[in-house]
mmCIF file of C-alpha atoms in Angstrom:
data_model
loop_
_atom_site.group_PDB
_atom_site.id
_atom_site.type_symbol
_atom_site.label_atom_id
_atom_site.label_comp_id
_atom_site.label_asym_id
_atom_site.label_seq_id
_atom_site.Cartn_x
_atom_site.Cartn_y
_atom_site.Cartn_z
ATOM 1 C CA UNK A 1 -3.116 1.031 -44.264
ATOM 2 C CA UNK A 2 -6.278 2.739 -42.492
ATOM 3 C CA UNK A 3 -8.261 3.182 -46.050
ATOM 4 C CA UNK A 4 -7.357 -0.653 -47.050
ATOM 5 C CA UNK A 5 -8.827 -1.622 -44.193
ATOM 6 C CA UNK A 6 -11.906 0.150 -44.393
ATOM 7 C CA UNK A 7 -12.047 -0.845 -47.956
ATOM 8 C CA UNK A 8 -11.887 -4.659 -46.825
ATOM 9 C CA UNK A 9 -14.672 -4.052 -44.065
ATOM 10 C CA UNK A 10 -16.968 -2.181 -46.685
ATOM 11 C CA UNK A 11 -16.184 -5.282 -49.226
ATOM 12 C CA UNK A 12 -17.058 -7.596 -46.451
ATOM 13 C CA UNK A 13 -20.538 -5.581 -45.514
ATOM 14 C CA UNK A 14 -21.620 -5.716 -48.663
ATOM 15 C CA UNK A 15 -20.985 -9.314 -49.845
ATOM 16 C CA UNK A 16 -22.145 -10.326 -47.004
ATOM 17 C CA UNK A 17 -25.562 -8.925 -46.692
ATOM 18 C CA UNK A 18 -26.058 -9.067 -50.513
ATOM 19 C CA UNK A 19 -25.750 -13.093 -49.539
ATOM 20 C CA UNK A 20 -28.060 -13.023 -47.168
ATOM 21 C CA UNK A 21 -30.610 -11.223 -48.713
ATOM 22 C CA UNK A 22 -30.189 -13.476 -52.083
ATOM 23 C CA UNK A 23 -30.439 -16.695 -49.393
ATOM 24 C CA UNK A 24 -33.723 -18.018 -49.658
ATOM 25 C CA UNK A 25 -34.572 -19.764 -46.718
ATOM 26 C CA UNK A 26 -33.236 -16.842 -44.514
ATOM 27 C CA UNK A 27 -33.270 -13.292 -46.186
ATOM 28 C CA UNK A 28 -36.432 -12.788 -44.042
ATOM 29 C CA UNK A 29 -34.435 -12.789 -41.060
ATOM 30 C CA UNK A 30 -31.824 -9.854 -42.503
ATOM 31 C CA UNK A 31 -32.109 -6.503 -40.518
ATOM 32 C CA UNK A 32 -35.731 -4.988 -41.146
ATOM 33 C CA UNK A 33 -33.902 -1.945 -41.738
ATOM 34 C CA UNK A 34 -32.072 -3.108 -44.364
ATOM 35 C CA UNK A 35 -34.909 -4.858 -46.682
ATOM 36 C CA UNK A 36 -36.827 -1.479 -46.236
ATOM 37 C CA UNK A 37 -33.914 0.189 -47.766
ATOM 38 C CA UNK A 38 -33.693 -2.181 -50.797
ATOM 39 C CA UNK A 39 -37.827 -2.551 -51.372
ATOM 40 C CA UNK A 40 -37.859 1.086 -51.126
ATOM 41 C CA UNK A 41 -35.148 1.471 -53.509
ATOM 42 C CA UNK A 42 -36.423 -1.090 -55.904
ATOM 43 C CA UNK A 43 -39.760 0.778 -55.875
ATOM 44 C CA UNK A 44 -37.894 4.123 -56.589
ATOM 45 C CA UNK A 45 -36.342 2.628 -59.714
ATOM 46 C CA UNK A 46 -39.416 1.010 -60.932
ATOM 47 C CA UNK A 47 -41.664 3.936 -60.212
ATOM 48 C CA UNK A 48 -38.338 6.014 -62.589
ATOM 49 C CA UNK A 49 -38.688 3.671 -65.368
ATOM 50 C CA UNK A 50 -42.440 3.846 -65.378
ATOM 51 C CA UNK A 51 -41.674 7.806 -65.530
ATOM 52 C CA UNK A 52 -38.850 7.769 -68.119
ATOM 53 C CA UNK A 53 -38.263 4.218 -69.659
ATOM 54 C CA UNK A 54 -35.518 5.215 -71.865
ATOM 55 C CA UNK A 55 -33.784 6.105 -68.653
ATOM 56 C CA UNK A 56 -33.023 2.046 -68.279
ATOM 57 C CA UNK A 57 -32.696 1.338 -72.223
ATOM 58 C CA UNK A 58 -29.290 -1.024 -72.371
ATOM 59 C CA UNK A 59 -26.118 0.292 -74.170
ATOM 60 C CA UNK A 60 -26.636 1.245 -77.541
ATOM 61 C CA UNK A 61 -30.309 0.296 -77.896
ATOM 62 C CA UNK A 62 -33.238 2.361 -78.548
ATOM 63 C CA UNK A 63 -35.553 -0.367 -76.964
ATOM 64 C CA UNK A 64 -36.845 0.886 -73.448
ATOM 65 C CA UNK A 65 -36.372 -1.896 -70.454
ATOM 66 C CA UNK A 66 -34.191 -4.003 -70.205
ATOM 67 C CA UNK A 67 -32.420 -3.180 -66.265
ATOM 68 C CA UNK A 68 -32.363 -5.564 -63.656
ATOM 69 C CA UNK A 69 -34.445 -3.465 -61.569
ATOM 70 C CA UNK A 70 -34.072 -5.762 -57.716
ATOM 71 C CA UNK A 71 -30.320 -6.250 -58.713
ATOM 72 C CA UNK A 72 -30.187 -2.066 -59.266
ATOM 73 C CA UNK A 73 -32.542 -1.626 -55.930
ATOM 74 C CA UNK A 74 -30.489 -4.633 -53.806
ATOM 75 C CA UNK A 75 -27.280 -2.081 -54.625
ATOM 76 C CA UNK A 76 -28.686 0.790 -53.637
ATOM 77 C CA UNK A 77 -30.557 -0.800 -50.580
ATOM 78 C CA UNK A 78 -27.213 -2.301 -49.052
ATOM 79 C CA UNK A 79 -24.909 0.736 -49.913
ATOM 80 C CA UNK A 80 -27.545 3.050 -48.166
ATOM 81 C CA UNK A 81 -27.710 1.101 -45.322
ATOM 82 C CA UNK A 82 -23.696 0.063 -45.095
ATOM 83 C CA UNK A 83 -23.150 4.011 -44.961
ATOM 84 C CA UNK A 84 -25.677 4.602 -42.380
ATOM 85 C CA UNK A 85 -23.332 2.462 -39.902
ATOM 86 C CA UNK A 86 -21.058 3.392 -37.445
ATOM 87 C CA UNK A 87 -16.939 2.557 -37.797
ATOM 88 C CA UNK A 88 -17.452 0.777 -34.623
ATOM 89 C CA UNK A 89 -20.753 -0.854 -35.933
ATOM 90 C CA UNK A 90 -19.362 -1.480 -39.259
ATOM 91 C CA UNK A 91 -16.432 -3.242 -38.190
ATOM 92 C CA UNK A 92 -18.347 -5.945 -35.720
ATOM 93 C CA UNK A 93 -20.524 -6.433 -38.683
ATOM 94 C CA UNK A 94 -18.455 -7.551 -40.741
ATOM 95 C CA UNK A 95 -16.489 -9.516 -38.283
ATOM 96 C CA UNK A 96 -19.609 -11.615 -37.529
ATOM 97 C CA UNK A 97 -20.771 -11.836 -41.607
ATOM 98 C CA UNK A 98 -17.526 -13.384 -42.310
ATOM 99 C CA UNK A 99 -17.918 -15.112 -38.878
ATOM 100 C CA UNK A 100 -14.691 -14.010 -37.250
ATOM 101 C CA UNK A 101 -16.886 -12.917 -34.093
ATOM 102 C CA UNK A 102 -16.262 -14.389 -30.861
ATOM 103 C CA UNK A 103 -19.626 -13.390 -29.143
ATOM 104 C CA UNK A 104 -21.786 -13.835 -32.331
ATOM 105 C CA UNK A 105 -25.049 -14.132 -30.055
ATOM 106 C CA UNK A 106 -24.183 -10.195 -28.896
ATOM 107 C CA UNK A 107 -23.093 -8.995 -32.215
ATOM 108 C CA UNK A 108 -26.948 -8.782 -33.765
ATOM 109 C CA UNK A 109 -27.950 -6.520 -31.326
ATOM 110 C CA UNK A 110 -27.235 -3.689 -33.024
ATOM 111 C CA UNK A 111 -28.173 -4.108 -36.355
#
């Protein structure tokens, strides 16, 4: 029961900041931490396939490219910061992404 729920508050984390930062009149206002985490992690993958291109060839092709470099760097930029978070932290999180939070005004505070 204790691992399903942590599985549904990591599933809630990271749909709902992957919304947010895909929303385009307010991903600016997502934690600062957070979109340093994913432009830093975009920039690491970019900076790889300028190093090894074949590293990011698709399936079966010999053709170099082809990854969807700010959908692989948005991943690693949300799971990075999701695990940096507290239980306590990650549950209230969540609770206000999926608006369930009574004191939503308080909940941001942390983040």
């Amino acid at each position: 029961l204790y691992q399903r729920g942590q599985a549904n508050v990591l599933s809630e984390l990271v749909r709902g900041f992957d919304a947010w930062l895909q929303d385009r009149d307010d991903r600016f206002r997502a934690p600062r931490r957070l979109i340093d985490l994913v432009e830093l992690a975009t920039a690491d993958y970019r900076e790889a396939q300028r190093a090894d291109p074949q590293l990011f060839a698709e399936p079966g092709s010999a053709e170099p490219g082809g990854a969807d470099l700010d959908r692989m760097g948005r991943g690693r930029g949300l799971l990075d910061y999701v695990a940096s978070l507290s239980d306590a932290r990650a549950i209230l999180t969540a609770s206000t992404l999926s608006s369930g939070a009574e004191r939503i005004w308080d909940a941001g505070g942390g983040l």
